[in-house]
Structure formats: C-alpha cells, structure tokens
CSV table of N, CA, C and O in Angstrom, one decimal:
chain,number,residue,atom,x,y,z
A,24,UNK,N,0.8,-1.2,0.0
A,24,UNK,CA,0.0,0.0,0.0
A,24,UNK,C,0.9,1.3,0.0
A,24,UNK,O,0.4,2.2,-0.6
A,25,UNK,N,2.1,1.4,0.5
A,25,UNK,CA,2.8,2.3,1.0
A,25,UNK,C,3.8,2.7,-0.4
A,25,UNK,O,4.3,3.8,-0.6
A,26,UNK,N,3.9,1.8,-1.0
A,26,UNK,CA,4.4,2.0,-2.5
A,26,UNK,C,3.3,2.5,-3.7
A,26,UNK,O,3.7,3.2,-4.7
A,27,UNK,N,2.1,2.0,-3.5
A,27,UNK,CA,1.0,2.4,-4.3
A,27,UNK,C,0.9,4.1,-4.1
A,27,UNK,O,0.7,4.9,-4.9
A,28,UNK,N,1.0,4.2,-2.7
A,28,UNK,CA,0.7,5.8,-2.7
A,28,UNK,C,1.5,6.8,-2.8
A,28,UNK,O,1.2,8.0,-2.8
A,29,UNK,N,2.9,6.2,-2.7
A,29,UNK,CA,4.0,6.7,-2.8
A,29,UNK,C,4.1,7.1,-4.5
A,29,UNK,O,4.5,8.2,-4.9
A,30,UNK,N,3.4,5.8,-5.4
A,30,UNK,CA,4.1,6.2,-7.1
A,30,UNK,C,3.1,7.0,-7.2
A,30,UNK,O,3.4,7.9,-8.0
A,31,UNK,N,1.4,7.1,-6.4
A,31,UNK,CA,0.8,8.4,-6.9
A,31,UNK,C,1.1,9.6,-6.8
A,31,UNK,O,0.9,10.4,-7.6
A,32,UNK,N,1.8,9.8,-5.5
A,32,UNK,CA,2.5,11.2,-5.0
A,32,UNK,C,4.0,11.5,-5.9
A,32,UNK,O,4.9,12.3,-5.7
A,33,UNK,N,3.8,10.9,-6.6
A,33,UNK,CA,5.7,11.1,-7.3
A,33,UNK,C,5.3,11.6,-8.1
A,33,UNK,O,5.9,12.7,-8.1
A,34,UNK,N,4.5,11.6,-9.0
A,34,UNK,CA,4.5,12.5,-10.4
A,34,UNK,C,4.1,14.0,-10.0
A,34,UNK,O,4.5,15.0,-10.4
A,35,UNK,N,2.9,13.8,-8.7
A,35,UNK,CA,2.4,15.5,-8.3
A,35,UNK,C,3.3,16.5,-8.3
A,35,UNK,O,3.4,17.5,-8.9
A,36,UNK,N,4.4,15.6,-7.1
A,36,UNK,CA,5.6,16.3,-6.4
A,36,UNK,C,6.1,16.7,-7.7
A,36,UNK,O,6.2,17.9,-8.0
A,37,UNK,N,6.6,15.6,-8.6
A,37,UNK,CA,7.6,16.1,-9.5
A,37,UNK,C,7.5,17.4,-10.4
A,37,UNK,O,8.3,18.2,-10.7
A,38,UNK,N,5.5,17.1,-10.8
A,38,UNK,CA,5.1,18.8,-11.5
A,38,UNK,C,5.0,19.6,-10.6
A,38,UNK,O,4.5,20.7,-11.0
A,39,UNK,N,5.3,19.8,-9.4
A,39,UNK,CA,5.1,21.1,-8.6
A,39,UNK,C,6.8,21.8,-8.9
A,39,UNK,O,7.1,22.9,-9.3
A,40,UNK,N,7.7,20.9,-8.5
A,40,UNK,CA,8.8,21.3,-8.7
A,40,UNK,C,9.7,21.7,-9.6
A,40,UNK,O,10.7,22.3,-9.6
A,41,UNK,N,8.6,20.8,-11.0
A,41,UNK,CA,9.3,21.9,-12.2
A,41,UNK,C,8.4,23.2,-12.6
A,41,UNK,O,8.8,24.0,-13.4
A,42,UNK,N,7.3,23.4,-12.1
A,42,UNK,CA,6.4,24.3,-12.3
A,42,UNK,C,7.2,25.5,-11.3
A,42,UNK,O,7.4,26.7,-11.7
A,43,UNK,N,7.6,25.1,-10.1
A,43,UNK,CA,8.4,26.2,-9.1
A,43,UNK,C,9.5,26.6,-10.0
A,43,UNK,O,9.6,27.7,-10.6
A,44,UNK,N,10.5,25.6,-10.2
A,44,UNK,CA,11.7,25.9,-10.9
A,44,UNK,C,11.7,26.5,-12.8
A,44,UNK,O,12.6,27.2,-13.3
A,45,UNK,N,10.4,26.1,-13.3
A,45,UNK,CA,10.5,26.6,-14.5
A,45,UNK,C,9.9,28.5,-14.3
A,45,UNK,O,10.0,29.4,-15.2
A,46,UNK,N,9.4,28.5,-13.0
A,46,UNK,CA,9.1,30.6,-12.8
A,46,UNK,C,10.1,30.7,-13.1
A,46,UNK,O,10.4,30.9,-14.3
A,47,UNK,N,11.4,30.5,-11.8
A,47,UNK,CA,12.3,30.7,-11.2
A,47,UNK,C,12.8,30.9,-12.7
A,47,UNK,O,13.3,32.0,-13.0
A,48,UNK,N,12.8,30.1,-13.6
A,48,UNK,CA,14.3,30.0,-14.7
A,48,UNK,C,13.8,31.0,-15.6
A,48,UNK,O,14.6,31.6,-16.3
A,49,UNK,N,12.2,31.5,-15.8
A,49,UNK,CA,11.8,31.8,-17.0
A,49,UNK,C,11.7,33.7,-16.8
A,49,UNK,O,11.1,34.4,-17.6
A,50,UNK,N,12.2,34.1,-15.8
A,50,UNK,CA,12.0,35.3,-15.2
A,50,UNK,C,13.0,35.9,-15.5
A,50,UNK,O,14.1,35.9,-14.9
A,51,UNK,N,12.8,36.7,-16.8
A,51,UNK,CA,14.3,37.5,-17.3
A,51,UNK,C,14.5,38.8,-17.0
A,51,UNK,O,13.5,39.5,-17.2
A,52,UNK,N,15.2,39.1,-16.6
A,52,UNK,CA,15.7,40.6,-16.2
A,52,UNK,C,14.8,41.8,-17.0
A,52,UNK,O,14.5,41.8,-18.2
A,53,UNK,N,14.5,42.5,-16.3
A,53,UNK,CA,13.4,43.7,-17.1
A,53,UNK,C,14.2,44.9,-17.3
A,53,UNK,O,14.6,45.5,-16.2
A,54,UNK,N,14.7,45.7,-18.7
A,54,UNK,CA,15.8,46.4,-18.8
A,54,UNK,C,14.8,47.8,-19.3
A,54,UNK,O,14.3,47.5,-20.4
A,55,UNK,N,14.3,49.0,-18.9
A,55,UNK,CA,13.7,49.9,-19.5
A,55,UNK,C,14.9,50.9,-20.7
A,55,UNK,O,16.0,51.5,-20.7
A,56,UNK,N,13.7,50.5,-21.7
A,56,UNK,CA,14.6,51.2,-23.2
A,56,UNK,C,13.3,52.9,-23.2
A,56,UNK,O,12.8,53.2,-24.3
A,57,UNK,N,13.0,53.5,-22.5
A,57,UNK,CA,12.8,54.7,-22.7
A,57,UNK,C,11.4,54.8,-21.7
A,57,UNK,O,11.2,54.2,-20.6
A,58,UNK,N,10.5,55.9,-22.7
A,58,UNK,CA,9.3,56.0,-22.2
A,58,UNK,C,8.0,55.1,-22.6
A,58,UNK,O,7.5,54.9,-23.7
A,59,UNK,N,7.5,54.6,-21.4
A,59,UNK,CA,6.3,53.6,-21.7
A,59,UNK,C,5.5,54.4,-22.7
A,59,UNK,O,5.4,54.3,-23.9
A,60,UNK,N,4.9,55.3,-21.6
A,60,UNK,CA,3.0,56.0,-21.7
A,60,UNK,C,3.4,57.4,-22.6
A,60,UNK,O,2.8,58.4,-22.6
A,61,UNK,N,4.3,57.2,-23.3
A,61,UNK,CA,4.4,58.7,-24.6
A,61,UNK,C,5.7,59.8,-24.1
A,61,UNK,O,6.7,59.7,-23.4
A,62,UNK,N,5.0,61.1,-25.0
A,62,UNK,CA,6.3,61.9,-24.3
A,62,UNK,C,6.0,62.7,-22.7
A,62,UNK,O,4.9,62.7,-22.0
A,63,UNK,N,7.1,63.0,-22.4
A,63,UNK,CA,7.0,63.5,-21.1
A,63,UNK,C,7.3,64.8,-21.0
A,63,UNK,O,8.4,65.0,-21.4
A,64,UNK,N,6.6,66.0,-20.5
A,64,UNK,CA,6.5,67.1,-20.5
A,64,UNK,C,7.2,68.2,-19.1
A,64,UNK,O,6.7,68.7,-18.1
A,65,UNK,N,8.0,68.3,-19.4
A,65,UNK,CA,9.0,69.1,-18.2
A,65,UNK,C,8.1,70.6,-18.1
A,65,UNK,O,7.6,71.3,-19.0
A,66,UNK,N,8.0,70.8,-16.9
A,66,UNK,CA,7.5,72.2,-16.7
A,66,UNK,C,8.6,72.8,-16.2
A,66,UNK,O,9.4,72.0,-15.7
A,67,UNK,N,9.0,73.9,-16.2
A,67,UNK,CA,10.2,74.7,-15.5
A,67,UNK,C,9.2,75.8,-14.9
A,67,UNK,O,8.1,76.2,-15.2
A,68,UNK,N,10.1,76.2,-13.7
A,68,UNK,CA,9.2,77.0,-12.7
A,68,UNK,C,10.3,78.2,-13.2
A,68,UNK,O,11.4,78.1,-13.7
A,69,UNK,N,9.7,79.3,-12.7
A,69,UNK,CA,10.0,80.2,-12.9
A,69,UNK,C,10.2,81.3,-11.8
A,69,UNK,O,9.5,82.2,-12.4
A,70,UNK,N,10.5,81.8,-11.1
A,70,UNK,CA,10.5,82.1,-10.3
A,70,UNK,C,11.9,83.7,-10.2
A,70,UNK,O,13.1,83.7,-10.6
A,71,UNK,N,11.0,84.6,-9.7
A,71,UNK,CA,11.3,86.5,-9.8
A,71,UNK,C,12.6,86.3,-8.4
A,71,UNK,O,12.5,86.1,-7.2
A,72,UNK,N,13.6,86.4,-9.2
A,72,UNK,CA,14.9,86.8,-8.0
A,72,UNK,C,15.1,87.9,-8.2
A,72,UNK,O,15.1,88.1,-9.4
A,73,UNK,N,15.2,88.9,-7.5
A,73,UNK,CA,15.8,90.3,-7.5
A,73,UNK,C,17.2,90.4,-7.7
A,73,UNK,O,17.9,89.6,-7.1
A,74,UNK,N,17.7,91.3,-8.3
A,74,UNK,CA,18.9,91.5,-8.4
A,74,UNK,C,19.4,91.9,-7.2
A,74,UNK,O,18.8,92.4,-6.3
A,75,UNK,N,21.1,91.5,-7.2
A,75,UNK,CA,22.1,91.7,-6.0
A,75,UNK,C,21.6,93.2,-5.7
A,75,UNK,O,21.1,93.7,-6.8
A,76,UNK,N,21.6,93.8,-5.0
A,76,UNK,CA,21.9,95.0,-4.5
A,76,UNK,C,23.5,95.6,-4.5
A,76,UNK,O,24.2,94.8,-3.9
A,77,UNK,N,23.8,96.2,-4.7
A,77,UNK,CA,25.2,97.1,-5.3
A,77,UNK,C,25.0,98.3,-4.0
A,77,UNK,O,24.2,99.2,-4.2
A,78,UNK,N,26.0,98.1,-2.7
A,78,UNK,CA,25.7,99.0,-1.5
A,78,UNK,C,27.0,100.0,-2.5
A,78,UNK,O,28.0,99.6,-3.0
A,79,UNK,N,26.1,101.9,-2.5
A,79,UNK,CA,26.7,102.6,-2.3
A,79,UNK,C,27.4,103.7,-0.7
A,79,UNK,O,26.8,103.9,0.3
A,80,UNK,N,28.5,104.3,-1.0
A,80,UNK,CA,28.9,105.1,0.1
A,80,UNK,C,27.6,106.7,-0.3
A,80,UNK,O,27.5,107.5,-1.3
A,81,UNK,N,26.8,106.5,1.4
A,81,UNK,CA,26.0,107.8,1.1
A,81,UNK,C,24.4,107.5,1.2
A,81,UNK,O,23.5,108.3,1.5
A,82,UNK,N,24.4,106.0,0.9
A,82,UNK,CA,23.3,105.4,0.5
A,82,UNK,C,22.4,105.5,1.8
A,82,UNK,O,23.2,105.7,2.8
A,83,UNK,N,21.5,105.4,2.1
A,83,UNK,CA,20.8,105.1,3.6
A,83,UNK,C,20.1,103.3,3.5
A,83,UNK,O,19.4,102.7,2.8
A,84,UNK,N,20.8,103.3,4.7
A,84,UNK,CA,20.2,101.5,5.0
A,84,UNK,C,19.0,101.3,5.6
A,84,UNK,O,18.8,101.9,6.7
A,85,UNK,N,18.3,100.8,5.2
A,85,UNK,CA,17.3,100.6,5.6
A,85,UNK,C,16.9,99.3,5.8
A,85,UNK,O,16.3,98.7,4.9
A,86,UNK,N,17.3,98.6,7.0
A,86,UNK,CA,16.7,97.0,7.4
A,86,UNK,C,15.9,96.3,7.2
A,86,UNK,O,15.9,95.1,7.2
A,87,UNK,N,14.9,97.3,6.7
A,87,UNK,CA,13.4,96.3,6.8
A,87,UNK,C,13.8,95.4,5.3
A,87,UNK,O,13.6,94.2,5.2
A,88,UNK,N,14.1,95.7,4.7
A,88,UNK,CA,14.2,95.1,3.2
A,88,UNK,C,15.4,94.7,2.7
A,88,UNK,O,15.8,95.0,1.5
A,89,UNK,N,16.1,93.9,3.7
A,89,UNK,CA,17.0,92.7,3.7
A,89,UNK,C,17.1,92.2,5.1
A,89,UNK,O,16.8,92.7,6.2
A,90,UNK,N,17.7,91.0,4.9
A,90,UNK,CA,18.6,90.4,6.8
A,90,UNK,C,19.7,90.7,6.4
A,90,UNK,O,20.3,90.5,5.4
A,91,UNK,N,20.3,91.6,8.0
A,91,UNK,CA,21.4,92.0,8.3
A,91,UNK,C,22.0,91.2,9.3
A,91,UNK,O,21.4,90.4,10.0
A,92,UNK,N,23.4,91.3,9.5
A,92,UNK,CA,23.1,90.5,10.9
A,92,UNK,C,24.7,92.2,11.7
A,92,UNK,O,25.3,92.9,10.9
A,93,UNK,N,24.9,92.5,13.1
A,93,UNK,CA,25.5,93.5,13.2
A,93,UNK,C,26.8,92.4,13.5
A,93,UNK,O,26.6,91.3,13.9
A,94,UNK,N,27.9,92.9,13.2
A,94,UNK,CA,29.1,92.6,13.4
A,94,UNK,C,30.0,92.6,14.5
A,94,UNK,O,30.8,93.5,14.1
A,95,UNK,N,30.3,92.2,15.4
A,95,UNK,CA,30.8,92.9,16.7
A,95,UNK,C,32.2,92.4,16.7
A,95,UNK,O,33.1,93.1,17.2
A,96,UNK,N,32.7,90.7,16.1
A,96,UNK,CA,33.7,90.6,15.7
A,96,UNK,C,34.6,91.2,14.5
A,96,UNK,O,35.3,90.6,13.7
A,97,UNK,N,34.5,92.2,14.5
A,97,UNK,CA,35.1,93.1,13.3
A,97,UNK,C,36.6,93.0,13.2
A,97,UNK,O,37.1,93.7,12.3
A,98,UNK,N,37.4,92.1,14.0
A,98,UNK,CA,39.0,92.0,13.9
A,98,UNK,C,38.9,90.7,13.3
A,98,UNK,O,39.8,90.6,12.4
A,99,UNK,N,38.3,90.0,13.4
A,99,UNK,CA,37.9,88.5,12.9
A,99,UNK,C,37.5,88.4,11.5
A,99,UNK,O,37.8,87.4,10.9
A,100,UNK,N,36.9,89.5,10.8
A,100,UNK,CA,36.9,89.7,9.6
A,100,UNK,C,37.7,90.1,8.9
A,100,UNK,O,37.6,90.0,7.7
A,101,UNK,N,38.7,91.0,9.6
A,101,UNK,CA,39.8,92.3,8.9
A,101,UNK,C,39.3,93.1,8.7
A,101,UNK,O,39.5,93.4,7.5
A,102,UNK,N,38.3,93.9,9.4
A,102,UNK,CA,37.6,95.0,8.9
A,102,UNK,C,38.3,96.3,10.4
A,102,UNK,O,38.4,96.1,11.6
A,103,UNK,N,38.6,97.4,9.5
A,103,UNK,CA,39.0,98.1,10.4
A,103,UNK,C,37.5,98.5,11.6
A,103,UNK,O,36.3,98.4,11.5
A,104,UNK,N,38.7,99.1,12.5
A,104,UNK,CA,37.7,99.7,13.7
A,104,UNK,C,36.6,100.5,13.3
A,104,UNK,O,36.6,100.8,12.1
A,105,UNK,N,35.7,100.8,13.9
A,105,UNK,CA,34.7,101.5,13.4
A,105,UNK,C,35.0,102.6,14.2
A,105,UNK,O,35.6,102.5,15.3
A,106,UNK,N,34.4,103.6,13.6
A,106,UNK,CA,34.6,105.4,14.4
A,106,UNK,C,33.7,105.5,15.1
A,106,UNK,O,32.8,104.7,15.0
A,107,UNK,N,33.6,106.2,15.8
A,107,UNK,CA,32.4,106.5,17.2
A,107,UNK,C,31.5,106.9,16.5
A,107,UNK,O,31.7,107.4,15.4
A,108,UNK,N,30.6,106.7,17.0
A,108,UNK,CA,28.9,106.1,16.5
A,108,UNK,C,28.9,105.6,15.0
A,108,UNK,O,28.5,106.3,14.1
A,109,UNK,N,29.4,104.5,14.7
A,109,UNK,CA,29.3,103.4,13.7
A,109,UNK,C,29.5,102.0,14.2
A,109,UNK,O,30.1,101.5,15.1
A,110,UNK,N,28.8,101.7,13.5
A,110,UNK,CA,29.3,99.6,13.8
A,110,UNK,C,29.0,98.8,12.3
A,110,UNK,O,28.4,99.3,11.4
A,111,UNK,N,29.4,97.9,12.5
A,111,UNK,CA,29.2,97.1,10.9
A,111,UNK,C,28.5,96.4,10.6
A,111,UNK,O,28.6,95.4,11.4
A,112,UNK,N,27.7,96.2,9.4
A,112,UNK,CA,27.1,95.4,9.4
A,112,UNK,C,27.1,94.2,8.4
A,112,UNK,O,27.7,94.6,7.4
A,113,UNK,N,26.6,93.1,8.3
A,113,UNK,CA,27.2,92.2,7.2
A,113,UNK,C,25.7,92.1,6.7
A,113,UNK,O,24.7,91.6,7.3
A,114,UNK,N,25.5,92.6,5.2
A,114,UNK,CA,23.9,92.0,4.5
A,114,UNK,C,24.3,91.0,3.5
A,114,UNK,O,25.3,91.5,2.9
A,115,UNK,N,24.1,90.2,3.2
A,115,UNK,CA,24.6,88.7,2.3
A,115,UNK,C,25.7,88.9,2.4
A,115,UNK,O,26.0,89.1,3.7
A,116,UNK,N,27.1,89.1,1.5
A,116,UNK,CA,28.2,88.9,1.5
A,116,UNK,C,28.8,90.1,2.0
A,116,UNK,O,29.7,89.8,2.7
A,117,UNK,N,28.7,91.3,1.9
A,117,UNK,CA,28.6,92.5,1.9
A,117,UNK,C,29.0,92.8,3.6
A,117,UNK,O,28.6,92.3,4.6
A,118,UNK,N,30.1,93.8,3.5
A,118,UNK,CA,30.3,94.3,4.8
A,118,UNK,C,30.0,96.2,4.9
A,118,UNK,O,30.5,97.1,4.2
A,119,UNK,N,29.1,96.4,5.7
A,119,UNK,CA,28.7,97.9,5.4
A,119,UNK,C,28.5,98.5,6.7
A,119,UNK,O,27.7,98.0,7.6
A,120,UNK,N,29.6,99.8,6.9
A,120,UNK,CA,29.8,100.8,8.2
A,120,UNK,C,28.5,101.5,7.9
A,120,UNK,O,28.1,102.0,6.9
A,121,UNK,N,27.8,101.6,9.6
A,121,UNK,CA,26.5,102.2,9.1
A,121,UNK,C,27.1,103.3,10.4
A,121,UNK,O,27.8,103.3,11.4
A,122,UNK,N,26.3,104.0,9.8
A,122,UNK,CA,26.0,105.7,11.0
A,122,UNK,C,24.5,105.5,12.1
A,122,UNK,O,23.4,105.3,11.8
A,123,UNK,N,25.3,105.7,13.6
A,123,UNK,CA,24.2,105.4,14.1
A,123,UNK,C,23.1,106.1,14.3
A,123,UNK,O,22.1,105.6,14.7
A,124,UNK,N,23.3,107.4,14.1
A,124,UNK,CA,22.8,108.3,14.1
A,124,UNK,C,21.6,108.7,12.5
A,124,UNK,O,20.6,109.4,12.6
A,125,UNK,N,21.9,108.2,11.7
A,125,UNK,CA,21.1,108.6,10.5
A,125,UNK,C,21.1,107.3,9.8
A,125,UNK,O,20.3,107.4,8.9
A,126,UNK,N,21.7,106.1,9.7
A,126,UNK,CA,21.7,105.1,9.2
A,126,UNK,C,22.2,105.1,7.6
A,126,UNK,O,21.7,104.4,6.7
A,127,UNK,N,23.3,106.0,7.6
A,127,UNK,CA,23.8,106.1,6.3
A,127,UNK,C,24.8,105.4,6.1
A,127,UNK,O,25.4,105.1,7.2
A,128,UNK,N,25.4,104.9,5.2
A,128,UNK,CA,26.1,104.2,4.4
A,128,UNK,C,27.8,104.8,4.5
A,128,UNK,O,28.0,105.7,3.8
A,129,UNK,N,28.8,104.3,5.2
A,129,UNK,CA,29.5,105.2,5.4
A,129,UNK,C,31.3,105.0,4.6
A,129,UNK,O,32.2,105.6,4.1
A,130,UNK,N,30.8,103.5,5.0
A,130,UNK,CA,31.6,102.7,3.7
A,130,UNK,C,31.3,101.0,3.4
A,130,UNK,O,30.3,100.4,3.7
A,131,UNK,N,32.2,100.6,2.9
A,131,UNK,CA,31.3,99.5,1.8
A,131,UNK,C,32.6,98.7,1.6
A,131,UNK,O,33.4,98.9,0.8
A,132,UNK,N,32.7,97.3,2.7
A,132,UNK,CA,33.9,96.4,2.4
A,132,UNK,C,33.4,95.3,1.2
A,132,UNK,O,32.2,95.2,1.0
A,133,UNK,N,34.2,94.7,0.7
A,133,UNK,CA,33.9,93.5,-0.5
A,133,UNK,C,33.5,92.4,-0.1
A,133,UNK,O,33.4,92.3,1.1
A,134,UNK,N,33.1,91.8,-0.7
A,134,UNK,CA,32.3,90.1,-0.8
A,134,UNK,C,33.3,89.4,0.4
A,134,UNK,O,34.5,89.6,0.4
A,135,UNK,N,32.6,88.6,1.5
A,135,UNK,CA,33.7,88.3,1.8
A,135,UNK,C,33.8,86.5,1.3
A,135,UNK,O,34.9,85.8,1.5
C-alpha cells in the first residue's frame, strides 16, 4: 500500500517542482529602453529673484528690506575699527559701516 501511494504522490511532487523551478528560470531581467505611456513634459518653474543690490557710500540702509546681521567681531573679519557712532554690518556677503545716528552708508567692504 505504501508504495501504491508513494508512485501516486511522485508524479504531483515532481510537476510542482518543475512548475516552481520553471518561474524561477523563466523570469528574465526587465531592462527599461525609454518612455512607456508617450512623451513627457518638463515644466520649468520660474521664479522672480531680484537682483544683487550694489551698496553705495551715502546710500541710507534701511533693514526692513533685507537680513542683516550687526558685526561685533570686526578683527575677525579684517575689517578696520569703526569710528564713534558706527558699527558694521554684514547684508549677504557684503560688509557695510553704518551711521548710528542717521543710518547712512559710510563705507562699503567686499564680498567676503
């Protein structure tokens, strides 16, 4: 009996296992050669930068309409002393002696 049900179970086993092994073999690498679903349409954003600002000597500063930050290490930059009632201030790259008194523009160091 034990052999009867053994030779029925042999052929099952044997299609299960080439049925497993024939996925396994027939599964070829998937290589993408372009676009499926058509062409593809790039949008570019567009977006309003203002131009650099160009600090002149004379000019008056006015904070509200940039970030400044005030300078208090001014030997640390190589920027000379500042004269009594001035201090410096750094707006993007820009190093600028302001007046404390009237907030004018008094001079104008380079990019640092």
């Amino acid at each position: 009996m034990k052999t009867l049900i053994s030779a029925a179970l042999a052929p099952a086993a044997l299609a299960l296992s080439l049925l497993g092994s024939a996925g396994a073999a027939s599964a070829a690498p998937y290589y993408y050669h372009g676009p499926m679903h058509g062409p593809v349409i790039h949008r570019d954003v567009v977006r309003y930068v203002p131009a650099r600002h160009v600090w002149v000597r004379g000019e008056r500063f006015v904070p509200r309409y940039e970030r400044f930050v005030v300078v208090d290490d001014w030997r640390g930059f190589r920027l000379p002393r500042p004269a009594f009632g001035a201090h410096w201030v750094r707006v993007g790259g820009d190093f600028l002696l302001i007046g404390n008194r009237n907030g004018m523009v008094l001079d104008v160091a380079g990019r640092y």
